[in-house]
Coordinates of C-alpha atoms and ligand atoms in Angstrom, one line a residue:
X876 CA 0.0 0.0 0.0
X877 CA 1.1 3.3 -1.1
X878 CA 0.4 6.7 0.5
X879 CA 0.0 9.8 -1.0
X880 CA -0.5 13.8 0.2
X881 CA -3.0 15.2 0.9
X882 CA -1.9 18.4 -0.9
X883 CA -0.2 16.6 -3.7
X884 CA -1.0 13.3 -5.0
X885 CA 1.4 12.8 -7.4
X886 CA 3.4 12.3 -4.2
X887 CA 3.9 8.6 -3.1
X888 CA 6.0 6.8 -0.8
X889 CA 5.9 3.9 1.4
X890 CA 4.5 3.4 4.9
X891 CA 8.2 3.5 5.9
X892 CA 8.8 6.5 4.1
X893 CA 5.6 9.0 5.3
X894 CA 6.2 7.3 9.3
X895 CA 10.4 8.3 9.0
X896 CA 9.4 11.6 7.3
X897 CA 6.3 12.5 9.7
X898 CA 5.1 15.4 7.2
X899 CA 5.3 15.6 3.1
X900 CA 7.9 18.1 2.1
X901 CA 4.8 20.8 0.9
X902 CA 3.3 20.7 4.1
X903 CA 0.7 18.3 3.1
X904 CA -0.2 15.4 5.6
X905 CA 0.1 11.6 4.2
X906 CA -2.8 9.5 3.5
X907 CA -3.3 6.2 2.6
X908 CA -4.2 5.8 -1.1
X909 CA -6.8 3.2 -0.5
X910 CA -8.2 1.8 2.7
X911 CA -7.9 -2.0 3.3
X912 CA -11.2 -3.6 4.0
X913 CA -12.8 -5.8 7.0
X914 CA -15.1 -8.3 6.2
X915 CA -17.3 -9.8 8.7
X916 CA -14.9 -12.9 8.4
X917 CA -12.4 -10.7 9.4
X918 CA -13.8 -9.3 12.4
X919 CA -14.9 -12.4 13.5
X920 CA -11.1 -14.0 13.3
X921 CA -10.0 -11.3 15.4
X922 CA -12.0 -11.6 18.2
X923 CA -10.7 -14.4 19.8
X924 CA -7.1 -12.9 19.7
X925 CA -5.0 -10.9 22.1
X926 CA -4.8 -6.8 21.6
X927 CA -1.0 -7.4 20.4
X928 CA -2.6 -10.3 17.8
X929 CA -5.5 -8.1 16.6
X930 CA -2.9 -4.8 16.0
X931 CA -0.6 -7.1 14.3
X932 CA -3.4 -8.3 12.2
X933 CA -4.7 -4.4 11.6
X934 CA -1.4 -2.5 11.5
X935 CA 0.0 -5.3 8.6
X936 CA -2.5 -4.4 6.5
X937 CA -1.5 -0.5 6.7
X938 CA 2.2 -1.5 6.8
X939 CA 3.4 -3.8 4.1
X940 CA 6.8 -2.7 3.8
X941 CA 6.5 -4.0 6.9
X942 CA 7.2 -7.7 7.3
X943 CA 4.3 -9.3 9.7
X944 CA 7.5 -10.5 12.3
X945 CA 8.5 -6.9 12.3
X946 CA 5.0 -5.5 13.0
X947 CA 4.5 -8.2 15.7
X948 CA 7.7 -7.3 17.1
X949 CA 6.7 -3.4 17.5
X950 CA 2.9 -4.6 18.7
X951 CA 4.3 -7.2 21.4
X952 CA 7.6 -4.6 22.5
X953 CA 4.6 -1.4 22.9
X954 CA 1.7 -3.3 24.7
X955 CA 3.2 -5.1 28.0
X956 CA 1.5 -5.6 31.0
X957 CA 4.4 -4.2 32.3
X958 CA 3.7 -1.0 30.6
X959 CA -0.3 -1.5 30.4
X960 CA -1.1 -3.0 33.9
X961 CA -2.9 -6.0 31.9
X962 CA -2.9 -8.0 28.7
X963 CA -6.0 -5.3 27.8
X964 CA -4.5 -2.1 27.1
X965 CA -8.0 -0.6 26.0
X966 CA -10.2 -2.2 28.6
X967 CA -14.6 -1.1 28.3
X968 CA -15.9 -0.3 31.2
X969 CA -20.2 -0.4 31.0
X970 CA -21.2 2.5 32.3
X971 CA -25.1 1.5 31.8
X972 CA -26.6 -0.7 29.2
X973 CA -25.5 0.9 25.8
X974 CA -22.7 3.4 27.0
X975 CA -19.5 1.4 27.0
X976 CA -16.6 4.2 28.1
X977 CA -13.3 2.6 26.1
X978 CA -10.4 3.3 28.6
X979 CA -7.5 4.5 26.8
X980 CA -5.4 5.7 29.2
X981 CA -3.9 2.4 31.1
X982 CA -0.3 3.4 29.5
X983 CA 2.7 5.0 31.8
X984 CA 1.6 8.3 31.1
X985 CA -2.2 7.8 31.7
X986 CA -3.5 9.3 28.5
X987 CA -4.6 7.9 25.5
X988 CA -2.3 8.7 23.5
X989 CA 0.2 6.1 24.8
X990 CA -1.7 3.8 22.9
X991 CA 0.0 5.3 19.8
X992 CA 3.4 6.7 21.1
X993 CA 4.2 3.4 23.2
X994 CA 4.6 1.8 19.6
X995 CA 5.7 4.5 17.6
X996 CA 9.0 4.3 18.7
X997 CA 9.3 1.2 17.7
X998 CA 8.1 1.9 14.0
X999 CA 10.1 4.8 13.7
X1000 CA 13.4 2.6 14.3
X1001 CA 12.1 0.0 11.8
X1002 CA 10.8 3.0 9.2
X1003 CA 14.3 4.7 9.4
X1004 CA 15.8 1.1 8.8
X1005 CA 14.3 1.0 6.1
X1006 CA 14.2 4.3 4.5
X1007 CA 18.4 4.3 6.0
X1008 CA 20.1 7.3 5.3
X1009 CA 21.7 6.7 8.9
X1010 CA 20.9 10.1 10.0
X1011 CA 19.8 10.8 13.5
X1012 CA 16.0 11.3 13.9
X1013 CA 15.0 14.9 15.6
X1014 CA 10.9 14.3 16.8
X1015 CA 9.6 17.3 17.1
X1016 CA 6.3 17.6 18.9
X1017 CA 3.8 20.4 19.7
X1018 CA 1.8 19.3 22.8
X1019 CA -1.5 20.6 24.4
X1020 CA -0.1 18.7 27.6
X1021 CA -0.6 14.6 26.7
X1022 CA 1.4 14.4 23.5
X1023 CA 4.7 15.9 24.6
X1024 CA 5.0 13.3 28.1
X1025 CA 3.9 10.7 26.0
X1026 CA 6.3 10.9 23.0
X1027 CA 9.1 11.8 25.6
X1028 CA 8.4 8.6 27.3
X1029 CA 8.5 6.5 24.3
X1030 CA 11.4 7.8 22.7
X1031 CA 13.1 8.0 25.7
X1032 CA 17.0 6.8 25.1
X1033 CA 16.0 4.9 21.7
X1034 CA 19.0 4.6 19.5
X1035 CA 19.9 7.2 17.1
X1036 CA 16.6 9.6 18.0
X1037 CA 16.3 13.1 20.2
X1038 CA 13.3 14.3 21.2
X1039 CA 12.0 17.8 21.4
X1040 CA 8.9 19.2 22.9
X1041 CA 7.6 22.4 23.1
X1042 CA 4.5 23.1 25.7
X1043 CA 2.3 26.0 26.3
X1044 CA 3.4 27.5 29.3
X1045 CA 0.1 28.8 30.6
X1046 CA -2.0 25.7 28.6
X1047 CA -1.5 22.6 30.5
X1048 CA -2.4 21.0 34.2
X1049 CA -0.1 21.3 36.8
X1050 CA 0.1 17.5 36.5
X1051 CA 1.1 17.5 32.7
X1052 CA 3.8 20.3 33.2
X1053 CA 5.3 18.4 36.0
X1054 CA 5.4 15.2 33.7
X1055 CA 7.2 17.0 31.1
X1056 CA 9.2 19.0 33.1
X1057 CA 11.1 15.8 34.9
X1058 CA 11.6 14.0 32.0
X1059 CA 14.4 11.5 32.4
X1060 CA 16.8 10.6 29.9
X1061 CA 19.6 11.7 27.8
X1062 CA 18.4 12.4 24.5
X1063 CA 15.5 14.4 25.7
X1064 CA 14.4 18.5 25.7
X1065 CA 11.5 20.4 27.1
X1066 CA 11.0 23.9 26.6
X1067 CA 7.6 26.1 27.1
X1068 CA 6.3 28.5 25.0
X1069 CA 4.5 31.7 25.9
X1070 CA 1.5 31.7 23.6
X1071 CA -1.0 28.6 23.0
X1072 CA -0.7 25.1 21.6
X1073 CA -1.5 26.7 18.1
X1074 CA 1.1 28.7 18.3
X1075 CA 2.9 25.9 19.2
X1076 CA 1.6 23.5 16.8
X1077 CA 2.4 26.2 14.0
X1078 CA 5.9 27.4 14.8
X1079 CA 6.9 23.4 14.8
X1080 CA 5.2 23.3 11.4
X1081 CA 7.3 26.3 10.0
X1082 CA 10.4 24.9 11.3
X1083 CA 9.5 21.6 9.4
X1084 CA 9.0 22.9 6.5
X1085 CA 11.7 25.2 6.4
X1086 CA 14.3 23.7 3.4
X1087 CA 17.1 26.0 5.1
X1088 CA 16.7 24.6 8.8
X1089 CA 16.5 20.9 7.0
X1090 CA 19.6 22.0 5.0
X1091 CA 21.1 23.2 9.0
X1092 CA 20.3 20.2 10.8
X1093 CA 20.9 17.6 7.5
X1094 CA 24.7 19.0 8.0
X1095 CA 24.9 17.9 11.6
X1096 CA 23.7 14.4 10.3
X1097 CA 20.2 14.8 11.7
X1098 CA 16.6 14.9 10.0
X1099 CA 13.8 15.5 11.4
X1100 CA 10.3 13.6 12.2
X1101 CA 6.7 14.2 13.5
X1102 CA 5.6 12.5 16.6
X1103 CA 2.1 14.4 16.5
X1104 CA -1.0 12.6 14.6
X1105 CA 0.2 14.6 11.8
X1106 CA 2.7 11.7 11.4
X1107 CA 0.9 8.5 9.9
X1108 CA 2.5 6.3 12.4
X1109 CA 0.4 8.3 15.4
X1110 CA -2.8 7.8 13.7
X1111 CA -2.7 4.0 12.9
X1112 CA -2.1 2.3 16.0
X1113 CA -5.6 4.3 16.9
X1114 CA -7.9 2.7 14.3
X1115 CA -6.3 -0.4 15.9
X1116 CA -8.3 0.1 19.5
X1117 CA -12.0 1.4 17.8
X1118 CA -11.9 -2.5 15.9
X1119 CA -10.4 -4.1 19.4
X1120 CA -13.7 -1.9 21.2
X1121 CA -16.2 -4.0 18.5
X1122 CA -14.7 -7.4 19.1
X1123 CA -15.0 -6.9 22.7
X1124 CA -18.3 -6.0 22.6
X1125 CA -19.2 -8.9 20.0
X1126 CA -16.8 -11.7 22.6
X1127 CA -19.3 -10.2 25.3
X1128 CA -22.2 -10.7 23.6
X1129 CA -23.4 -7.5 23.7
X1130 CA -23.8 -7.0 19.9
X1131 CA -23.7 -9.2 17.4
X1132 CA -21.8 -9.5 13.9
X1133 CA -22.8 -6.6 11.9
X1134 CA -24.9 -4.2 14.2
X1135 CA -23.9 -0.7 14.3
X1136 CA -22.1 1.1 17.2
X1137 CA -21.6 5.0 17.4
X1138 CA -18.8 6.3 18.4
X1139 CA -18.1 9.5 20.2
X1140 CA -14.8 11.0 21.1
X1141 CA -13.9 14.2 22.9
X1142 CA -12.0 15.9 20.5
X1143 CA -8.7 18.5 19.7
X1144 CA -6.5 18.1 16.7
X1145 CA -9.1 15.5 14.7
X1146 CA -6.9 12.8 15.5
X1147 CA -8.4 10.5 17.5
X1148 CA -11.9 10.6 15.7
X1149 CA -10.3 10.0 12.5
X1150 CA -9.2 6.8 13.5
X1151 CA -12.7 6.2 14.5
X1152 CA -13.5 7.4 10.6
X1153 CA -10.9 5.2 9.3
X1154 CA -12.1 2.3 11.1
X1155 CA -15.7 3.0 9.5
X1156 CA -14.3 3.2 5.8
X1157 CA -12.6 -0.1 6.4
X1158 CA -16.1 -1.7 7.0
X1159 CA -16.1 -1.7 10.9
X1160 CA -20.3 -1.4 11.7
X1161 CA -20.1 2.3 12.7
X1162 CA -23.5 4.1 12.4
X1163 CA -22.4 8.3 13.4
X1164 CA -19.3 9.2 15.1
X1165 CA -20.1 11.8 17.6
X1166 CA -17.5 14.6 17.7
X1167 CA -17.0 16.4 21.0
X1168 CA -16.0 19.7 21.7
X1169 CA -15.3 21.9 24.6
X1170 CA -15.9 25.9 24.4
X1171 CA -13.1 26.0 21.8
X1172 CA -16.0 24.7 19.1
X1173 CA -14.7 25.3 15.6
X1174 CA -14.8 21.7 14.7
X1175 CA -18.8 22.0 15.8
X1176 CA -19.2 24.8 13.6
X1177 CA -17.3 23.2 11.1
X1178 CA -19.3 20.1 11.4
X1179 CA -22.8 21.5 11.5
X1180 CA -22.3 24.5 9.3
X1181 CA -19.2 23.4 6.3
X1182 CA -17.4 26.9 7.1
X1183 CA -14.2 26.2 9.6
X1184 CA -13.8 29.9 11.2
X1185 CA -10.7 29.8 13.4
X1186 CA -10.8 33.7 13.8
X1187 CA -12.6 33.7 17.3
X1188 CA -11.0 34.0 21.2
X1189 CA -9.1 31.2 22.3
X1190 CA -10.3 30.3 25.5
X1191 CA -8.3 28.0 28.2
X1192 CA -10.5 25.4 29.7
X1193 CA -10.2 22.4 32.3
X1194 CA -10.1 20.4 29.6
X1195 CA -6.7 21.6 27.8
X1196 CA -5.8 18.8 25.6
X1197 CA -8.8 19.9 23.5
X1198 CA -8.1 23.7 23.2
X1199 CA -7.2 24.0 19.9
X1200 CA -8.1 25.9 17.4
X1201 CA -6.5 24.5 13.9
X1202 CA -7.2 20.8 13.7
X1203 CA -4.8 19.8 12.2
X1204 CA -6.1 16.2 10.9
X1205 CA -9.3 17.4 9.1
X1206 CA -7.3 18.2 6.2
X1207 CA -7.2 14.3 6.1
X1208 CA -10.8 13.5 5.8
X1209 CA -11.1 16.7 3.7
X1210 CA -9.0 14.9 1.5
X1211 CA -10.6 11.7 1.5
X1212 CA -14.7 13.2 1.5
X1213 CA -13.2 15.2 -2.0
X1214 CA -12.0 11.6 -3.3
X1215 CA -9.0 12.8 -3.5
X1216 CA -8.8 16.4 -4.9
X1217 CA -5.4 17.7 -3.9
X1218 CA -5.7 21.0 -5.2
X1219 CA -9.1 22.3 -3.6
X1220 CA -7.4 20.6 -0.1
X1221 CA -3.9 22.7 -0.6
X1222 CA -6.9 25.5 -1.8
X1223 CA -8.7 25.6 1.6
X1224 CA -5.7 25.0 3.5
X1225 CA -4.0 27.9 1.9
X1226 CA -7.0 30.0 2.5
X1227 CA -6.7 28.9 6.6
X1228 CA -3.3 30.1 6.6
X1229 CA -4.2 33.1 5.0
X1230 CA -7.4 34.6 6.1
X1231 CA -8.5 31.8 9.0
X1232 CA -11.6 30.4 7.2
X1233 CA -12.7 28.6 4.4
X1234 CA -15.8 26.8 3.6
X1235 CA -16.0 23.0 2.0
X1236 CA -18.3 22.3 -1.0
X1237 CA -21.8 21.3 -1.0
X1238 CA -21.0 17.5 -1.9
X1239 CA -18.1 17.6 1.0
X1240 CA -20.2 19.4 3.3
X1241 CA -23.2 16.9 2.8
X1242 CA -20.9 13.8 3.1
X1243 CA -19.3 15.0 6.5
X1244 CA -23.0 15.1 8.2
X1245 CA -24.0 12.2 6.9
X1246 CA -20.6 11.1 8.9
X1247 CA -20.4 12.9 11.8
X1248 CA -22.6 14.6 14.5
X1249 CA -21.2 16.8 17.0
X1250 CA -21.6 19.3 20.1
X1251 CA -20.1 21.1 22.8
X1252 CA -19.7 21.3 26.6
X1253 CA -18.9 24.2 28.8
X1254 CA -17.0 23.9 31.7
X1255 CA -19.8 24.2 33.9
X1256 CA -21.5 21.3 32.1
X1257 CA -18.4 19.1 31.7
X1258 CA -18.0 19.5 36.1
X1259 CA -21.9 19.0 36.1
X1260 CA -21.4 15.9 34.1
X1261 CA -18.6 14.7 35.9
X1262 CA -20.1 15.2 39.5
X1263 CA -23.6 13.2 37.5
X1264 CA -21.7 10.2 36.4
X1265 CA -20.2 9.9 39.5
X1266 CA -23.3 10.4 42.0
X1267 CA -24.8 8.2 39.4
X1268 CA -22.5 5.4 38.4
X1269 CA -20.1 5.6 41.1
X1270 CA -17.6 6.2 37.9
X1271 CA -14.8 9.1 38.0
X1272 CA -14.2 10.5 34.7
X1273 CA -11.5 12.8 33.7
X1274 CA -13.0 16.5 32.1
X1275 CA -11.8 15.6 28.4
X1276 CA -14.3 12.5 28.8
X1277 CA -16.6 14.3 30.6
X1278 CA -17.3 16.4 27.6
X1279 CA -17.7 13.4 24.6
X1280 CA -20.6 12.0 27.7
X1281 CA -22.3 15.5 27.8
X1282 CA -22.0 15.4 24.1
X1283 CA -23.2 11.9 23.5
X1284 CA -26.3 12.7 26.2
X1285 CA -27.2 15.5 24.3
X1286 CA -26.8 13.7 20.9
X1287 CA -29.7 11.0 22.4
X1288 CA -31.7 13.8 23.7
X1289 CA -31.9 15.2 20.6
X1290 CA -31.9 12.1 18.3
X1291 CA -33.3 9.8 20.4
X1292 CA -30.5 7.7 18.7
X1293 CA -30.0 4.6 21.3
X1294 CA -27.6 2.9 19.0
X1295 CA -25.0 1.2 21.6
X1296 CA -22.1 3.3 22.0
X1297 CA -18.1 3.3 22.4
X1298 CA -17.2 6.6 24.1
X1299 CA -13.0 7.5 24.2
X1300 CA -11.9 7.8 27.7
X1301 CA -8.8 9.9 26.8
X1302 CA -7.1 10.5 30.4
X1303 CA -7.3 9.4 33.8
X1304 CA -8.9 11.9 36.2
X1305 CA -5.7 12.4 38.4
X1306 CA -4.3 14.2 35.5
X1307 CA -6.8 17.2 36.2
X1308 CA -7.3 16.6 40.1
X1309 CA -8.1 20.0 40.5
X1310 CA -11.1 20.2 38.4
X1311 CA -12.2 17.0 39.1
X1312 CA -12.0 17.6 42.9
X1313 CA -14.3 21.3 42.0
X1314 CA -16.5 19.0 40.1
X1315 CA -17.4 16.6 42.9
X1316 CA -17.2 19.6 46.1
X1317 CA -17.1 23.1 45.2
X1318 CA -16.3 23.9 48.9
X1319 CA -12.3 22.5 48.5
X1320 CA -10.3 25.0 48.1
X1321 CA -6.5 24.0 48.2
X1322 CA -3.4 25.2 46.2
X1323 CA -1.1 22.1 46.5
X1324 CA -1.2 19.7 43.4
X1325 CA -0.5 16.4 45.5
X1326 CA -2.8 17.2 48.6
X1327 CA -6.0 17.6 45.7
X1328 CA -4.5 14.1 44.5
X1329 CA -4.6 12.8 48.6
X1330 CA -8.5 14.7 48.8
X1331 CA -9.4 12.8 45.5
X1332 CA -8.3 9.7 46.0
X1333 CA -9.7 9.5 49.9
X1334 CA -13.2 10.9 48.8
X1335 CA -13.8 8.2 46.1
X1336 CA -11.3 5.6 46.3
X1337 CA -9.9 5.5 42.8
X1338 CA -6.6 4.3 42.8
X1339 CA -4.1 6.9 41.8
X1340 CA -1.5 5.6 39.1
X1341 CA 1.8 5.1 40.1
X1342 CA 3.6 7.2 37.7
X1343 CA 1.8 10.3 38.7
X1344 CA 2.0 9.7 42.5
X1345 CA 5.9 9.3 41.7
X1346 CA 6.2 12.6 40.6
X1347 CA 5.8 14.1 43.8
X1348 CA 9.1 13.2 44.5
X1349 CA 11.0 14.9 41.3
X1350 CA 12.5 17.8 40.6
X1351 CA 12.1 19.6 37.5
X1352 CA 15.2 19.7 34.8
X1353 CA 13.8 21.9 32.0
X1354 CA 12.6 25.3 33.5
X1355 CA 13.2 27.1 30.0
X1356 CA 10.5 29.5 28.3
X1357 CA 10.8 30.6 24.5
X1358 CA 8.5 32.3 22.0
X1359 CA 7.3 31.7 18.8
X1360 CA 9.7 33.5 17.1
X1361 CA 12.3 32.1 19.4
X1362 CA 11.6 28.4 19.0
X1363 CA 13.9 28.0 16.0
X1364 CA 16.8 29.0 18.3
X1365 CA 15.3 27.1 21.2
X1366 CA 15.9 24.1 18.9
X1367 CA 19.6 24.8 17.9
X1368 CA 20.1 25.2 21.8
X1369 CA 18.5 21.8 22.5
X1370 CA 20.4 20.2 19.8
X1371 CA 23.7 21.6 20.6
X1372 CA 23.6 22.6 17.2
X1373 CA 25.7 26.1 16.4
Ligands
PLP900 C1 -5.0 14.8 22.8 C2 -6.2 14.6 23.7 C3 -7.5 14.8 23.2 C4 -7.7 15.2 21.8 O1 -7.4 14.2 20.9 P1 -7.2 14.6 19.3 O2 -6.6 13.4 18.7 O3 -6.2 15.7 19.3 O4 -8.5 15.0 18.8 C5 -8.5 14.6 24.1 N1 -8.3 14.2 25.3 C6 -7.1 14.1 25.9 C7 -7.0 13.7 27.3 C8 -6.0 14.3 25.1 O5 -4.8 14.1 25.6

């Protein structure tokens, strides 16, 4: 299988090649040229495996430059029960009949997207085998808090790879910065940046796509890669867990071969719902995927309306792995709902770049709400739901899942849908004690991080995961701040590049 860009098709490489390069040279994201499909047989054969057996199974079909022993050997090195507390990384938990809350955050660094960086690590080492130029491998990553801890964790001390991160400094949980923050290992860099994750996200674009800072680095004997889901490698360990969610609930008995689940995932950059989308196109029985959103709402807009407006106030929320503002994976299914038209996807992204807005065509706009249905939660609603569901259900969800259940409730309000449903759980609550403590007693008021973990953990009992309780004992090694226009220097610096 070949893959192509999303702002060029006439580009085409190999899964090795768009996973070692992270991002296509002009600036478009790579997609797969045609999506490998599940039968019912299919489905069926994977549900009496392991999770390692059924993303071996998936992730071959994505990677065939890939030998089956080497995607087996990324699958069985990512997903240990040393790393994953159980032979389930993505456990369902039935919150009542019909709402199944898929927990994706089981990994060392208790968010979802460990599920992807655990193994990327290990795909990147066999990509760059492949691809070998013997260069060093530079990840860059823009983080809203999750990404950068978790990509630092992965590629922690692998062989011939540095890793650099760049945080908002006023845009994560106190829990997230101290993650990054203490980062061990030697071929690691943290720095924060005063502005927001899109400003983030953007100046890590520019200096990506910049031929005379490739030119810089290529003469040090370094390239660089993409550890955010703009990189192909983050996204497709994720369609991996939505098929894994269906077989558990066929094993269970809860559905059976062939009935439709919805999906609904809280949502930031578009990555983790497009593996959800992917997982549809491949023949997986998904009925709507339900796209949540908090007060940063563009993709609701974009959703209900066709027109993406980013110009609007950027508003920091208790759910800060979802404020963001340019989602940067919709260019993807943009891409795919225009079969393929290149130029009007490098047209509308242009025109984002340019004025902050574009609007989709009649036949894309009707094709994305056939797809997709989507809403938004406030903070007040998210605490609401959060205090509900545990009053309720006795279950402690973190904000960012706290939104996709106020959005799915008011999806079923409106719809009266009752199609059984898979709902992400993206992070485990202690990541955002504080505003999971307000949710459930508005009374607390206490400034220390670890006491609100203590209050939390004594008023409902959930056990607090042991890389997070660890940290109260670190100190923090990376305590530097750049800008956006200083971030290009801030990577020189990291690098020890003059
Ligand atoms: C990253 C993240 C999200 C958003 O996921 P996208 O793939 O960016 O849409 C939601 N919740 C949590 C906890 C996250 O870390």
């Amino acid at each position: 299988m070949m893959y192509n860009s999303t702002r060029d098709r006439s580009v085409q490489v190999s899964a090795a090649q768009a996973i070692a390069a992270g991002i296509s040279t002009e600036g478009g994201l790579f997609v797969p040229s045609q999506l490998p499909r599940l039968t019912a047989a299919d489905i069926e054969a994977l549900v009496s495996m392991t999770y390692v057996e059924r993303a071996t199974a998936v992730l071959s079909r994505f990677l065939t430059d890939f030998t089956e022993d080497e995607v087996r050997d990324c699958a069985t090195s990512a997903y240990t029960v040393e790393r994953f507390g159980s032979e389930e990384p993505a456990p369902l938990h039935t919150l009542e009949d019909g709402v199944y809350i898929q927990e994706l955050w089981h990994g060392p660094t208790c968010a979802f997207k460990d599920m992807a960086l655990q193994i990327l690590p290990h795909l990147m080492r066999v990509s760059a085998a492949k691809t070998a130029d013997g260069k060093e491998i530079v990840i860059l990553v823009a983080t809203s808090g999750d990404t950068g801890k978790a990509a630092l964790e992965g590629f922690r001390d692998a062989p011939h790879t540095r890793i650099l991160v760049f945080y908002p400094e006023e845009g994560v949980s106190p829990m997230q910065k101290l993650q990054m923050t203490t980062q061990e290992g030697g071929n690691v860099g943290v720095c924060a940046i005063r502005g927001n994750f899109d400003d983030a996200q953007s100046g890590v674009k520019a200096i990506f796509t910049d031929p005379a800072v490739r030119e810089r680095l290529a003469s040090q004997g370094m390239q660089f890669s993409s550890a955010n889901s703009i990189n192909w490698g983050r996204l497709v360990p994720q369609i991996v867990y939505y098929i894994s969610a269906y077989c558990d609930l066929l094993k269970n008995g809860t559905i059976s071969m062939g009935e439709a689940i919805n999906i609904a995932v809280p949502t930031g950059n578009f990555g983790n719902i497009l593996a959800a989308y992917y997982a549809r196109e491949m023949g997986l029985p998904v009925a709507r995927l339900i796209c949540a959103s908090n007060c940063n709402n563009v993709l609701t807009d974009f959703l209900s309306t066709g027109t993406y407006d980013r110009n609007r106030d950027f508003h920091t929320t208790i759910s800060p792995s979802m404020d963001i503002l340019i989602s940067s994976n919709l260019e993807r299914l943009l891409y795919h709902l225009s079969d393929g038209n290149d130029k009007e996807v490098a047209d509308l992204m242009a025109q984002l770049s340019e004025k902050g807005c574009y609007t989709v065509s009649d036949a894309v706009r009707e094709k994305v709400s056939a797809l997709f249905a989507s809403g938004w939660c406030d903070d007040e609603q998210t605490m609401a739901v959060i205090r509900e569901v545990y009053d309720t259900h006795g279950y402690l969800c973190d904000t960012h899942t706290a939104v996709a259940v106020g959005v799915y409730r008011q999806y079923r309000e409106q719809t009266g849908d009752t199609t059984p449903v898979v709902i992400a759980s993206t992070a485990n609550p202690y990541k955002f004690s504080a505003s999971v403590l307000r949710a459930l007693d508005d009374t607390v008021t206490c400034a220390d991080e670890f006491a609100r973990v203590d209050m939390l953990h004594e008023r409902t009992g959930c056990p607090v995961p042991t890389p997070l309780a660890s940290l109260k004992d670190k100190t923090p090694r990376f305590t530097g701040c750049c800008d956006r226009d200083t971030m290009e220097q801030a990577v020189y610096d990291l690098l020890g590049v003059r």
